[in-house]
Every structure is written in C-alpha cells, then in structure tokens.
PDB file of N, CA and C and ligand atoms in Angstrom:
ATOM      1  N   MET A  15     -17.744   1.481   3.508  1.00 40.00           N
ATOM      2  CA  MET A  15     -17.105   0.871   2.335  1.00 40.00           C
ATOM      3  C   MET A  15     -17.061   1.882   1.197  1.00 40.00           C
ATOM      4  N   THR A  16     -16.122   2.743   1.204  1.00 41.00           N
ATOM      5  CA  THR A  16     -16.006   3.780   0.195  1.00 41.00           C
ATOM      6  C   THR A  16     -15.818   3.188  -1.194  1.00 41.00           C
ATOM      7  N   ILE A  17     -15.046   2.124  -1.289  1.00 43.00           N
ATOM      8  CA  ILE A  17     -14.779   1.501  -2.589  1.00 43.00           C
ATOM      9  C   ILE A  17     -16.093   1.100  -3.245  1.00 43.00           C
ATOM     10  N   VAL A  18     -16.953   0.473  -2.476  1.00 41.00           N
ATOM     11  CA  VAL A  18     -18.223   0.009  -3.017  1.00 41.00           C
ATOM     12  C   VAL A  18     -19.032   1.196  -3.499  1.00 41.00           C
ATOM     13  N   ARG A  19     -19.062   2.240  -2.705  1.00 42.00           N
ATOM     14  CA  ARG A  19     -19.827   3.417  -3.071  1.00 42.00           C
ATOM     15  C   ARG A  19     -19.289   4.024  -4.364  1.00 42.00           C
ATOM     16  N   ARG A  20     -17.985   4.066  -4.512  1.00 42.00           N
ATOM     17  CA  ARG A  20     -17.375   4.647  -5.699  1.00 42.00           C
ATOM     18  C   ARG A  20     -17.695   3.800  -6.927  1.00 42.00           C
ATOM     19  N   MET A  21     -17.663   2.470  -6.766  1.00 41.00           N
ATOM     20  CA  MET A  21     -17.858   1.589  -7.909  1.00 41.00           C
ATOM     21  C   MET A  21     -19.323   1.529  -8.333  1.00 41.00           C
ATOM     22  N   ALA A  22     -20.210   1.973  -7.474  1.00 40.00           N
ATOM     23  CA  ALA A  22     -21.626   1.907  -7.814  1.00 40.00           C
ATOM     24  C   ALA A  22     -21.934   2.763  -9.031  1.00 40.00           C
ATOM     25  N   GLY A  23     -21.090   3.737  -9.350  1.00 41.00           N
ATOM     26  CA  GLY A  23     -21.320   4.577 -10.501  1.00 41.00           C
ATOM     27  C   GLY A  23     -20.896   3.931 -11.811  1.00 41.00           C
ATOM     28  N   ALA A  24     -20.081   2.905 -11.756  1.00 43.00           N
ATOM     29  CA  ALA A  24     -19.616   2.212 -12.961  1.00 43.00           C
ATOM     30  C   ALA A  24     -20.618   1.134 -13.312  1.00 43.00           C
ATOM     31  N   LEU A  25     -21.535   1.465 -14.211  1.00 44.00           N
ATOM     32  CA  LEU A  25     -22.746   0.660 -14.341  1.00 44.00           C
ATOM     33  C   LEU A  25     -22.553  -0.781 -14.807  1.00 44.00           C
ATOM     34  N   PRO A  26     -22.118  -1.034 -16.047  1.00 48.00           N
ATOM     35  CA  PRO A  26     -22.202  -2.421 -16.521  1.00 48.00           C
ATOM     36  C   PRO A  26     -21.312  -3.369 -15.725  1.00 48.00           C
ATOM     37  N   GLY A  27     -20.141  -2.933 -15.366  1.00 44.00           N
ATOM     38  CA  GLY A  27     -19.208  -3.835 -14.709  1.00 44.00           C
ATOM     39  C   GLY A  27     -19.345  -3.848 -13.205  1.00 44.00           C
ATOM     40  N   ALA A  28     -20.335  -3.153 -12.683  1.00 42.00           N
ATOM     41  CA  ALA A  28     -20.397  -2.998 -11.232  1.00 42.00           C
ATOM     42  C   ALA A  28     -20.516  -4.338 -10.519  1.00 42.00           C
ATOM     43  N   ALA A  29     -21.364  -5.209 -11.040  1.00 43.00           N
ATOM     44  CA  ALA A  29     -21.548  -6.488 -10.363  1.00 43.00           C
ATOM     45  C   ALA A  29     -20.264  -7.296 -10.393  1.00 43.00           C
ATOM     46  N   LEU A  30     -19.603  -7.297 -11.550  1.00 42.00           N
ATOM     47  CA  LEU A  30     -18.347  -8.043 -11.650  1.00 42.00           C
ATOM     48  C   LEU A  30     -17.292  -7.421 -10.737  1.00 42.00           C
ATOM     49  N   ALA A  31     -17.238  -6.097 -10.735  1.00 42.00           N
ATOM     50  CA  ALA A  31     -16.248  -5.429  -9.902  1.00 42.00           C
ATOM     51  C   ALA A  31     -16.479  -5.756  -8.432  1.00 42.00           C
ATOM     52  N   LEU A  32     -17.728  -5.790  -8.043  1.00 43.00           N
ATOM     53  CA  LEU A  32     -18.024  -6.100  -6.651  1.00 43.00           C
ATOM     54  C   LEU A  32     -17.653  -7.546  -6.342  1.00 43.00           C
ATOM     55  N   ALA A  33     -17.871  -8.442  -7.311  1.00 43.00           N
ATOM     56  CA  ALA A  33     -17.503  -9.839  -7.091  1.00 43.00           C
ATOM     57  C   ALA A  33     -16.006  -9.963  -6.932  1.00 43.00           C
ATOM     58  N   LEU A  34     -15.268  -9.232  -7.775  1.00 45.00           N
ATOM     59  CA  LEU A  34     -13.812  -9.280  -7.669  1.00 45.00           C
ATOM     60  C   LEU A  34     -13.367  -8.674  -6.352  1.00 45.00           C
ATOM     61  N   LEU A  35     -14.043  -7.622  -5.961  1.00 47.00           N
ATOM     62  CA  LEU A  35     -13.680  -6.964  -4.709  1.00 47.00           C
ATOM     63  C   LEU A  35     -13.877  -7.919  -3.531  1.00 47.00           C
ATOM     64  N   ALA A  36     -14.942  -8.695  -3.603  1.00 44.00           N
ATOM     65  CA  ALA A  36     -15.218  -9.617  -2.509  1.00 44.00           C
ATOM     66  C   ALA A  36     -14.120 -10.659  -2.389  1.00 44.00           C
ATOM     67  N   ALA A  37     -13.487 -10.983  -3.537  1.00 45.00           N
ATOM     68  CA  ALA A  37     -12.456 -12.014  -3.517  1.00 45.00           C
ATOM     69  C   ALA A  37     -11.085 -11.435  -3.196  1.00 45.00           C
ATOM     70  N   ALA A  38     -10.986 -10.112  -3.158  1.00 45.00           N
ATOM     71  CA  ALA A  38      -9.694  -9.478  -2.933  1.00 45.00           C
ATOM     72  C   ALA A  38      -9.281  -9.636  -1.469  1.00 45.00           C
ATOM     73  N   PRO A  39      -7.990  -9.425  -1.205  1.00 48.00           N
ATOM     74  CA  PRO A  39      -7.528  -9.517   0.186  1.00 48.00           C
ATOM     75  C   PRO A  39      -8.206  -8.464   1.047  1.00 48.00           C
ATOM     76  N   PRO A  40      -8.221  -8.662   2.329  1.00 50.00           N
ATOM     77  CA  PRO A  40      -8.844  -7.684   3.211  1.00 50.00           C
ATOM     78  C   PRO A  40      -8.174  -6.319   3.082  1.00 50.00           C
ATOM     79  N   GLN A  41      -8.977  -5.288   3.143  1.00 54.00           N
ATOM     80  CA  GLN A  41      -8.438  -3.949   2.998  1.00 54.00           C
ATOM     81  C   GLN A  41      -8.673  -3.170   4.286  1.00 54.00           C
ATOM     82  N   ALA A  42      -7.825  -2.213   4.478  1.00 55.00           N
ATOM     83  CA  ALA A  42      -8.013  -1.305   5.600  1.00 55.00           C
ATOM     84  C   ALA A  42      -8.102   0.100   5.051  1.00 55.00           C
ATOM     85  N   ARG A  43      -9.013   0.861   5.568  1.00 55.00           N
ATOM     86  CA  ARG A  43      -9.138   2.249   5.139  1.00 55.00           C
ATOM     87  C   ARG A  43      -8.964   3.130   6.365  1.00 55.00           C
ATOM     88  N   ALA A  44      -8.172   4.145   6.204  1.00 51.00           N
ATOM     89  CA  ALA A  44      -7.891   5.004   7.337  1.00 51.00           C
ATOM     90  C   ALA A  44      -8.188   6.440   6.975  1.00 51.00           C
ATOM     91  N   ALA A  45      -8.637   7.205   7.931  1.00 55.00           N
ATOM     92  CA  ALA A  45      -8.974   8.596   7.691  1.00 55.00           C
ATOM     93  C   ALA A  45      -7.750   9.488   7.865  1.00 55.00           C
ATOM     94  N   GLY A  46      -6.857   9.146   8.748  1.00 57.00           N
ATOM     95  CA  GLY A  46      -5.700   9.984   9.020  1.00 57.00           C
ATOM     96  C   GLY A  46      -4.436   9.322   8.523  1.00 57.00           C
ATOM     97  N   PRO A  47      -3.310   9.731   9.062  1.00 61.00           N
ATOM     98  CA  PRO A  47      -2.046   9.097   8.695  1.00 61.00           C
ATOM     99  C   PRO A  47      -2.106   7.600   8.966  1.00 61.00           C
ATOM    100  N   VAL A  48      -1.513   6.852   8.093  1.00 91.00           N
ATOM    101  CA  VAL A  48      -1.591   5.397   8.224  1.00 91.00           C
ATOM    102  C   VAL A  48      -0.195   4.795   8.185  1.00 91.00           C
ATOM    103  N   GLU A  49      -0.073   3.657   8.801  1.00 96.00           N
ATOM    104  CA  GLU A  49       1.211   2.978   8.858  1.00 96.00           C
ATOM    105  C   GLU A  49       1.062   1.539   8.401  1.00 96.00           C
ATOM    106  N   ILE A  50       1.951   1.150   7.529  1.00 97.00           N
ATOM    107  CA  ILE A  50       2.024  -0.236   7.074  1.00 97.00           C
ATOM    108  C   ILE A  50       3.238  -0.864   7.750  1.00 97.00           C
ATOM    109  N   ARG A  51       3.009  -1.966   8.415  1.00 97.00           N
ATOM    110  CA  ARG A  51       4.066  -2.611   9.169  1.00 97.00           C
ATOM    111  C   ARG A  51       4.704  -3.706   8.309  1.00 97.00           C
ATOM    112  N   ILE A  52       6.007  -3.662   8.210  1.00 98.00           N
ATOM    113  CA  ILE A  52       6.730  -4.701   7.485  1.00 98.00           C
ATOM    114  C   ILE A  52       7.250  -5.688   8.528  1.00 98.00           C
ATOM    115  N   ASP A  53       6.734  -6.907   8.462  1.00 97.00           N
ATOM    116  CA  ASP A  53       7.088  -7.891   9.479  1.00 97.00           C
ATOM    117  C   ASP A  53       7.073  -9.275   8.852  1.00 97.00           C
ATOM    118  N   ASN A  54       8.112 -10.038   9.114  1.00 97.00           N
ATOM    119  CA  ASN A  54       8.196 -11.407   8.601  1.00 97.00           C
ATOM    120  C   ASN A  54       7.997 -11.448   7.084  1.00 97.00           C
ATOM    121  N   PHE A  55       8.644 -10.507   6.390  1.00 98.00           N
ATOM    122  CA  PHE A  55       8.622 -10.455   4.920  1.00 98.00           C
ATOM    123  C   PHE A  55       7.229 -10.221   4.356  1.00 98.00           C
ATOM    124  N   THR A  56       6.376  -9.555   5.126  1.00 98.00           N
ATOM    125  CA  THR A  56       5.059  -9.222   4.597  1.00 98.00           C
ATOM    126  C   THR A  56       4.727  -7.767   4.936  1.00 98.00           C
ATOM    127  N   PHE A  57       3.885  -7.183   4.093  1.00 98.00           N
ATOM    128  CA  PHE A  57       3.344  -5.857   4.351  1.00 98.00           C
ATOM    129  C   PHE A  57       1.984  -6.032   5.016  1.00 98.00           C
ATOM    130  N   ASN A  58       1.807  -5.389   6.137  1.00 96.00           N
ATOM    131  CA  ASN A  58       0.566  -5.551   6.874  1.00 96.00           C
ATOM    132  C   ASN A  58      -0.025  -4.169   7.209  1.00 96.00           C
ATOM    133  N   PRO A  59      -1.198  -3.854   6.627  1.00 95.00           N
ATOM    134  CA  PRO A  59      -1.989  -4.685   5.709  1.00 95.00           C
ATOM    135  C   PRO A  59      -1.393  -4.696   4.301  1.00 95.00           C
ATOM    136  N   PRO A  60      -1.619  -5.772   3.540  1.00 96.00           N
ATOM    137  CA  PRO A  60      -1.052  -5.865   2.193  1.00 96.00           C
ATOM    138  C   PRO A  60      -1.719  -4.904   1.214  1.00 96.00           C
ATOM    139  N   VAL A  61      -2.985  -4.605   1.442  1.00 96.00           N
ATOM    140  CA  VAL A  61      -3.702  -3.651   0.589  1.00 96.00           C
ATOM    141  C   VAL A  61      -4.324  -2.612   1.511  1.00 96.00           C
ATOM    142  N   ILE A  62      -4.084  -1.355   1.194  1.00 96.00           N
ATOM    143  CA  ILE A  62      -4.646  -0.304   2.028  1.00 96.00           C
ATOM    144  C   ILE A  62      -5.279   0.745   1.120  1.00 96.00           C
ATOM    145  N   THR A  63      -6.415   1.264   1.544  1.00 95.00           N
ATOM    146  CA  THR A  63      -7.131   2.280   0.768  1.00 95.00           C
ATOM    147  C   THR A  63      -7.174   3.567   1.567  1.00 95.00           C
ATOM    148  N   VAL A  64      -6.705   4.641   0.941  1.00 95.00           N
ATOM    149  CA  VAL A  64      -6.633   5.926   1.632  1.00 95.00           C
ATOM    150  C   VAL A  64      -7.149   7.018   0.710  1.00 95.00           C
ATOM    151  N   PRO A  65      -7.677   8.098   1.271  1.00 94.00           N
ATOM    152  CA  PRO A  65      -8.015   9.252   0.431  1.00 94.00           C
ATOM    153  C   PRO A  65      -6.749   9.947  -0.048  1.00 94.00           C
ATOM    154  N   LYS A  66      -6.862  10.623  -1.203  1.00 94.00           N
ATOM    155  CA  LYS A  66      -5.688  11.312  -1.745  1.00 94.00           C
ATOM    156  C   LYS A  66      -5.169  12.340  -0.748  1.00 94.00           C
ATOM    157  N   GLY A  67      -3.884  12.555  -0.781  1.00 92.00           N
ATOM    158  CA  GLY A  67      -3.264  13.485   0.136  1.00 92.00           C
ATOM    159  C   GLY A  67      -2.845  12.863   1.455  1.00 92.00           C
ATOM    160  N   THR A  68      -3.095  11.567   1.598  1.00 92.00           N
ATOM    161  CA  THR A  68      -2.735  10.893   2.848  1.00 92.00           C
ATOM    162  C   THR A  68      -1.262  10.499   2.829  1.00 92.00           C
ATOM    163  N   ALA A  69      -0.591  10.749   3.931  1.00 93.00           N
ATOM    164  CA  ALA A  69       0.778  10.275   4.095  1.00 93.00           C
ATOM    165  C   ALA A  69       0.739   8.834   4.577  1.00 93.00           C
ATOM    166  N   VAL A  70       1.343   7.962   3.806  1.00 96.00           N
ATOM    167  CA  VAL A  70       1.429   6.553   4.179  1.00 96.00           C
ATOM    168  C   VAL A  70       2.842   6.293   4.680  1.00 96.00           C
ATOM    169  N   THR A  71       2.946   5.662   5.831  1.00 97.00           N
ATOM    170  CA  THR A  71       4.243   5.387   6.428  1.00 97.00           C
ATOM    171  C   THR A  71       4.460   3.888   6.533  1.00 97.00           C
ATOM    172  N   TRP A  72       5.629   3.464   6.125  1.00 98.00           N
ATOM    173  CA  TRP A  72       6.015   2.063   6.312  1.00 98.00           C
ATOM    174  C   TRP A  72       6.998   1.986   7.471  1.00 98.00           C
ATOM    175  N   LEU A  73       6.806   1.007   8.312  1.00 98.00           N
ATOM    176  CA  LEU A  73       7.727   0.753   9.422  1.00 98.00           C
ATOM    177  C   LEU A  73       8.347  -0.632   9.211  1.00 98.00           C
ATOM    178  N   ASN A  74       9.659  -0.671   9.192  1.00 98.00           N
ATOM    179  CA  ASN A  74      10.323  -1.972   9.072  1.00 98.00           C
ATOM    180  C   ASN A  74      10.480  -2.591  10.457  1.00 98.00           C
ATOM    181  N   ALA A  75       9.628  -3.553  10.756  1.00 98.00           N
ATOM    182  CA  ALA A  75       9.693  -4.257  12.044  1.00 98.00           C
ATOM    183  C   ALA A  75      10.431  -5.578  11.913  1.00 98.00           C
ATOM    184  N   ASP A  76      11.097  -5.777  10.787  1.00 97.00           N
ATOM    185  CA  ASP A  76      11.874  -7.004  10.583  1.00 97.00           C
ATOM    186  C   ASP A  76      13.308  -6.816  11.067  1.00 97.00           C
ATOM    187  N   ASP A  77      14.014  -7.918  11.182  1.00 97.00           N
ATOM    188  CA  ASP A  77      15.406  -7.866  11.615  1.00 97.00           C
ATOM    189  C   ASP A  77      16.373  -7.643  10.456  1.00 97.00           C
ATOM    190  N   ILE A  78      15.831  -7.542   9.262  1.00 97.00           N
ATOM    191  CA  ILE A  78      16.664  -7.352   8.082  1.00 97.00           C
ATOM    192  C   ILE A  78      16.156  -6.149   7.298  1.00 97.00           C
ATOM    193  N   PRO A  79      17.000  -5.587   6.431  1.00 98.00           N
ATOM    194  CA  PRO A  79      16.583  -4.407   5.683  1.00 98.00           C
ATOM    195  C   PRO A  79      15.565  -4.724   4.593  1.00 98.00           C
ATOM    196  N   HIS A  80      14.750  -3.730   4.278  1.00 98.00           N
ATOM    197  CA  HIS A  80      13.839  -3.791   3.139  1.00 98.00           C
ATOM    198  C   HIS A  80      13.936  -2.464   2.400  1.00 98.00           C
ATOM    199  N   LYS A  81      13.495  -2.495   1.146  1.00 98.00           N
ATOM    200  CA  LYS A  81      13.557  -1.283   0.305  1.00 98.00           C
ATOM    201  C   LYS A  81      12.338  -1.287  -0.605  1.00 98.00           C
ATOM    202  N   LEU A  82      11.535  -0.241  -0.508  1.00 98.00           N
ATOM    203  CA  LEU A  82      10.279  -0.194  -1.258  1.00 98.00           C
ATOM    204  C   LEU A  82      10.496   0.376  -2.649  1.00 98.00           C
ATOM    205  N   ALA A  83       9.702  -0.120  -3.591  1.00 97.00           N
ATOM    206  CA  ALA A  83       9.748   0.415  -4.949  1.00 97.00           C
ATOM    207  C   ALA A  83       8.386   0.244  -5.585  1.00 97.00           C
ATOM    208  N   GLY A  84       7.971   1.255  -6.361  1.00 96.00           N
ATOM    209  CA  GLY A  84       6.716   1.162  -7.091  1.00 96.00           C
ATOM    210  C   GLY A  84       6.826   0.146  -8.211  1.00 96.00           C
ATOM    211  N   SER A  85       5.746  -0.625  -8.420  1.00 95.00           N
ATOM    212  CA  SER A  85       5.777  -1.652  -9.465  1.00 95.00           C
ATOM    213  C   SER A  85       5.610  -1.054 -10.851  1.00 95.00           C
ATOM    214  N   ASP A  86       4.796  -0.031 -10.970  1.00 89.00           N
ATOM    215  CA  ASP A  86       4.547   0.536 -12.294  1.00 89.00           C
ATOM    216  C   ASP A  86       4.698   2.054 -12.320  1.00 89.00           C
ATOM    217  N   ARG A  87       5.151   2.633 -11.229  1.00 83.00           N
ATOM    218  CA  ARG A  87       5.447   4.064 -11.208  1.00 83.00           C
ATOM    219  C   ARG A  87       6.769   4.240 -10.499  1.00 83.00           C
ATOM    220  N   PRO A  88       7.534   5.251 -10.922  1.00 86.00           N
ATOM    221  CA  PRO A  88       8.908   5.360 -10.427  1.00 86.00           C
ATOM    222  C   PRO A  88       9.014   6.025  -9.059  1.00 86.00           C
ATOM    223  N   TRP A  89       8.789   5.272  -8.042  1.00 91.00           N
ATOM    224  CA  TRP A  89       9.084   5.783  -6.701  1.00 91.00           C
ATOM    225  C   TRP A  89       9.805   4.690  -5.929  1.00 91.00           C
ATOM    226  N   LYS A  90      10.610   5.090  -4.991  1.00 95.00           N
ATOM    227  CA  LYS A  90      11.320   4.114  -4.169  1.00 95.00           C
ATOM    228  C   LYS A  90      11.692   4.761  -2.850  1.00 95.00           C
ATOM    229  N   SER A  91      11.966   3.901  -1.892  1.00 97.00           N
ATOM    230  CA  SER A  91      12.427   4.370  -0.584  1.00 97.00           C
ATOM    231  C   SER A  91      13.919   4.099  -0.481  1.00 97.00           C
ATOM    232  N   PRO A  92      14.571   4.726   0.482  1.00 98.00           N
ATOM    233  CA  PRO A  92      15.916   4.262   0.815  1.00 98.00           C
ATOM    234  C   PRO A  92      15.833   2.883   1.464  1.00 98.00           C
ATOM    235  N   VAL A  93      16.959   2.250   1.658  1.00 98.00           N
ATOM    236  CA  VAL A  93      16.979   0.998   2.412  1.00 98.00           C
ATOM    237  C   VAL A  93      16.520   1.292   3.833  1.00 98.00           C
ATOM    238  N   LEU A  94      15.565   0.516   4.300  1.00 98.00           N
ATOM    239  CA  LEU A  94      15.042   0.692   5.653  1.00 98.00           C
ATOM    240  C   LEU A  94      15.612  -0.388   6.552  1.00 98.00           C
ATOM    241  N   ASP A  95      16.379   0.032   7.513  1.00 98.00           N
ATOM    242  CA  ASP A  95      16.867  -0.914   8.508  1.00 98.00           C
ATOM    243  C   ASP A  95      15.797  -1.134   9.572  1.00 98.00           C
ATOM    244  N   THR A  96      16.065  -2.020  10.485  1.00 98.00           N
ATOM    245  CA  THR A  96      15.105  -2.336  11.537  1.00 98.00           C
ATOM    246  C   THR A  96      14.658  -1.069  12.267  1.00 98.00           C
ATOM    247  N   ASP A  97      13.347  -0.953  12.414  1.00 98.00           N
ATOM    248  CA  ASP A  97      12.696   0.153  13.125  1.00 98.00           C
ATOM    249  C   ASP A  97      12.750   1.490  12.380  1.00 98.00           C
ATOM    250  N   GLN A  98      13.225   1.485  11.156  1.00 98.00           N
ATOM    251  CA  GLN A  98      13.205   2.729  10.385  1.00 98.00           C
ATOM    252  C   GLN A  98      11.874   2.857   9.644  1.00 98.00           C
ATOM    253  N   ARG A  99      11.496   4.111   9.397  1.00 98.00           N
ATOM    254  CA  ARG A  99      10.241   4.404   8.716  1.00 98.00           C
ATOM    255  C   ARG A  99      10.507   5.167   7.417  1.00 98.00           C
ATOM    256  N   PHE A 100       9.555   5.030   6.514  1.00 98.00           N
ATOM    257  CA  PHE A 100       9.557   5.805   5.274  1.00 98.00           C
ATOM    258  C   PHE A 100       8.134   6.258   5.010  1.00 98.00           C
ATOM    259  N   SER A 101       7.953   7.532   4.674  1.00 96.00           N
ATOM    260  CA  SER A 101       6.615   8.063   4.417  1.00 96.00           C
ATOM    261  C   SER A 101       6.527   8.624   3.014  1.00 96.00           C
ATOM    262  N   MET A 102       5.366   8.458   2.421  1.00 94.00           N
ATOM    263  CA  MET A 102       5.109   9.041   1.118  1.00 94.00           C
ATOM    264  C   MET A 102       3.653   9.486   1.066  1.00 94.00           C
ATOM    265  N   THR A 103       3.435  10.657   0.485  1.00 93.00           N
ATOM    266  CA  THR A 103       2.079  11.180   0.338  1.00 93.00           C
ATOM    267  C   THR A 103       1.609  10.946  -1.088  1.00 93.00           C
ATOM    268  N   PHE A 104       0.447  10.342  -1.201  1.00 91.00           N
ATOM    269  CA  PHE A 104      -0.120  10.036  -2.515  1.00 91.00           C
ATOM    270  C   PHE A 104      -1.123  11.129  -2.865  1.00 91.00           C
ATOM    271  N   ALA A 105      -0.742  12.001  -3.799  1.00 92.00           N
ATOM    272  CA  ALA A 105      -1.561  13.165  -4.126  1.00 92.00           C
ATOM    273  C   ALA A 105      -2.625  12.847  -5.167  1.00 92.00           C
ATOM    274  N   GLU A 106      -2.397  11.856  -5.998  1.00 93.00           N
ATOM    275  CA  GLU A 106      -3.317  11.561  -7.094  1.00 93.00           C
ATOM    276  C   GLU A 106      -4.028  10.238  -6.849  1.00 93.00           C
ATOM    277  N   PRO A 107      -5.342  10.197  -7.126  1.00 96.00           N
ATOM    278  CA  PRO A 107      -6.046   8.926  -7.000  1.00 96.00           C
ATOM    279  C   PRO A 107      -5.472   7.887  -7.962  1.00 96.00           C
ATOM    280  N   GLY A 108      -5.530   6.656  -7.552  1.00 96.00           N
ATOM    281  CA  GLY A 108      -5.036   5.584  -8.409  1.00 96.00           C
ATOM    282  C   GLY A 108      -4.669   4.368  -7.573  1.00 96.00           C
ATOM    283  N   THR A 109      -4.199   3.359  -8.271  1.00 96.00           N
ATOM    284  CA  THR A 109      -3.762   2.135  -7.607  1.00 96.00           C
ATOM    285  C   THR A 109      -2.251   2.051  -7.728  1.00 96.00           C
ATOM    286  N   TYR A 110      -1.594   1.921  -6.608  1.00 96.00           N
ATOM    287  CA  TYR A 110      -0.139   1.967  -6.556  1.00 96.00           C
ATOM    288  C   TYR A 110       0.410   0.644  -6.011  1.00 96.00           C
ATOM    289  N   PRO A 111       0.616  -0.321  -6.887  1.00 97.00           N
ATOM    290  CA  PRO A 111       1.260  -1.546  -6.421  1.00 97.00           C
ATOM    291  C   PRO A 111       2.744  -1.284  -6.154  1.00 97.00           C
ATOM    292  N   TYR A 112       3.284  -1.983  -5.184  1.00 98.00           N
ATOM    293  CA  TYR A 112       4.698  -1.808  -4.868  1.00 98.00           C
ATOM    294  C   TYR A 112       5.265  -3.133  -4.398  1.00 98.00           C
ATOM    295  N   PHE A 113       6.569  -3.175  -4.256  1.00 98.00           N
ATOM    296  CA  PHE A 113       7.228  -4.406  -3.818  1.00 98.00           C
ATOM    297  C   PHE A 113       8.508  -4.025  -3.088  1.00 98.00           C
ATOM    298  N   CYS A 114       9.145  -5.024  -2.527  1.00 98.00           N
ATOM    299  CA  CYS A 114      10.455  -4.809  -1.904  1.00 98.00           C
ATOM    300  C   CYS A 114      11.516  -5.163  -2.930  1.00 98.00           C
ATOM    301  N   SER A 115      12.352  -4.202  -3.284  1.00 96.00           N
ATOM    302  CA  SER A 115      13.331  -4.471  -4.335  1.00 96.00           C
ATOM    303  C   SER A 115      14.448  -5.407  -3.859  1.00 96.00           C
ATOM    304  N   LEU A 116      14.545  -5.629  -2.567  1.00 97.00           N
ATOM    305  CA  LEU A 116      15.509  -6.611  -2.059  1.00 97.00           C
ATOM    306  C   LEU A 116      14.907  -8.010  -2.006  1.00 97.00           C
ATOM    307  N   HIS A 117      13.590  -8.081  -1.889  1.00 97.00           N
ATOM    308  CA  HIS A 117      12.869  -9.362  -1.815  1.00 97.00           C
ATOM    309  C   HIS A 117      11.611  -9.215  -2.672  1.00 97.00           C
ATOM    310  N   PRO A 118      11.749  -9.349  -3.982  1.00 96.00           N
ATOM    311  CA  PRO A 118      10.639  -8.984  -4.883  1.00 96.00           C
ATOM    312  C   PRO A 118       9.355  -9.787  -4.685  1.00 96.00           C
ATOM    313  N   HIS A 119       9.410 -10.873  -3.965  1.00 97.00           N
ATOM    314  CA  HIS A 119       8.158 -11.602  -3.701  1.00 97.00           C
ATOM    315  C   HIS A 119       7.292 -10.859  -2.687  1.00 97.00           C
ATOM    316  N   MET A 120       7.846  -9.875  -2.019  1.00 98.00           N
ATOM    317  CA  MET A 120       7.056  -9.074  -1.079  1.00 98.00           C
ATOM    318  C   MET A 120       6.314  -7.996  -1.866  1.00 98.00           C
ATOM    319  N   THR A 121       4.992  -8.055  -1.863  1.00 98.00           N
ATOM    320  CA  THR A 121       4.215  -7.086  -2.623  1.00 98.00           C
ATOM    321  C   THR A 121       3.096  -6.497  -1.775  1.00 98.00           C
ATOM    322  N   GLY A 122       2.694  -5.311  -2.150  1.00 98.00           N
ATOM    323  CA  GLY A 122       1.574  -4.651  -1.490  1.00 98.00           C
ATOM    324  C   GLY A 122       0.957  -3.654  -2.439  1.00 98.00           C
ATOM    325  N   THR A 123      -0.150  -3.076  -2.033  1.00 97.00           N
ATOM    326  CA  THR A 123      -0.839  -2.114  -2.887  1.00 97.00           C
ATOM    327  C   THR A 123      -1.422  -0.995  -2.032  1.00 97.00           C
ATOM    328  N   VAL A 124      -1.234   0.226  -2.488  1.00 97.00           N
ATOM    329  CA  VAL A 124      -1.918   1.373  -1.900  1.00 97.00           C
ATOM    330  C   VAL A 124      -2.950   1.850  -2.919  1.00 97.00           C
ATOM    331  N   VAL A 125      -4.207   1.863  -2.515  1.00 96.00           N
ATOM    332  CA  VAL A 125      -5.290   2.373  -3.356  1.00 96.00           C
ATOM    333  C   VAL A 125      -5.649   3.758  -2.849  1.00 96.00           C
ATOM    334  N   VAL A 126      -5.541   4.741  -3.735  1.00 95.00           N
ATOM    335  CA  VAL A 126      -5.801   6.126  -3.349  1.00 95.00           C
ATOM    336  C   VAL A 126      -7.106   6.570  -4.007  1.00 95.00           C
ATOM    337  N   THR A 127      -8.047   6.992  -3.184  1.00 96.00           N
ATOM    338  CA  THR A 127      -9.353   7.406  -3.691  1.00 96.00           C
ATOM    339  C   THR A 127      -9.408   8.923  -3.842  1.00 96.00           C
ATOM    340  N   ALA A 128     -10.416   9.386  -4.561  1.00 94.00           N
ATOM    341  CA  ALA A 128     -10.500  10.808  -4.895  1.00 94.00           C
ATOM    342  C   ALA A 128     -10.931  11.658  -3.715  1.00 94.00           C
ATOM    343  N   GLU A 129     -11.480  11.051  -2.686  1.00 83.00           N
ATOM    344  CA  GLU A 129     -11.955  11.833  -1.542  1.00 83.00           C
ATOM    345  C   GLU A 129     -11.460  11.225  -0.250  1.00 83.00           C
TER     346      GLU A 129
HETATM  347 CU1  LIG B  29      12.481  -6.864   1.697  1.00 94.72          CU
END
C-alpha cells in the first residue's frame, strides 16, 4: 500500500486521510505499463495509482466511441473507436481526474506517485 506509506508523513491529517482512503473506490497499483479498460460506459479500474513515468493505456472495449479528457488539466485523446487504444505517460506526481468528453458521466482518476 504505497499510498498509505506516503500519507504516513502527513502528520495531523493522517488519520482523516486514511479514513477517507478507506472509503474511496478500490484502487489498483501497477509496477509496469498499465491498461484501463473502457467497457459498458465505465473505466475499469476507475481509480489507478502508478509511479511517475508510467505509460497508462486505455482500451476501448465498448461498441461505441469514447474520447478522454482531463478534468482539470488540458489533455485529451482522439476519439477511440472499438478496440482502439490511447496511451499517455504521466511524468509528474499528482492526481489526474479525467472523463469521457462524449459521455461526461464517465469519470476516472489516475493517481501518480513520486516513486
Ligand atoms: Cu464515452
């Protein structure tokens, strides 16, 4: 649990942060290249934690197109048709929420850690 280890240094809010973390959606952490599957209008996994420098790939496994866009930072993918992939490397640590600009109710988050 890298997230927990990282948050242990944030003293006063650590307990609250851990409580919030416990209530958060399940996360997946991967050491190598990772793939987020778009299926049935959902991103799976919806929240993923990766070390900086990791290439994250989205695969559109739906029968309709999707198009990714950052919620608070200016990045976007081309329109992804069925079975098409889009990859992006996250060089800086941070939290990167994103959504599908064709179906804005579809949301996901990439959490990039410093190591
Ligand atoms: Cu979509």
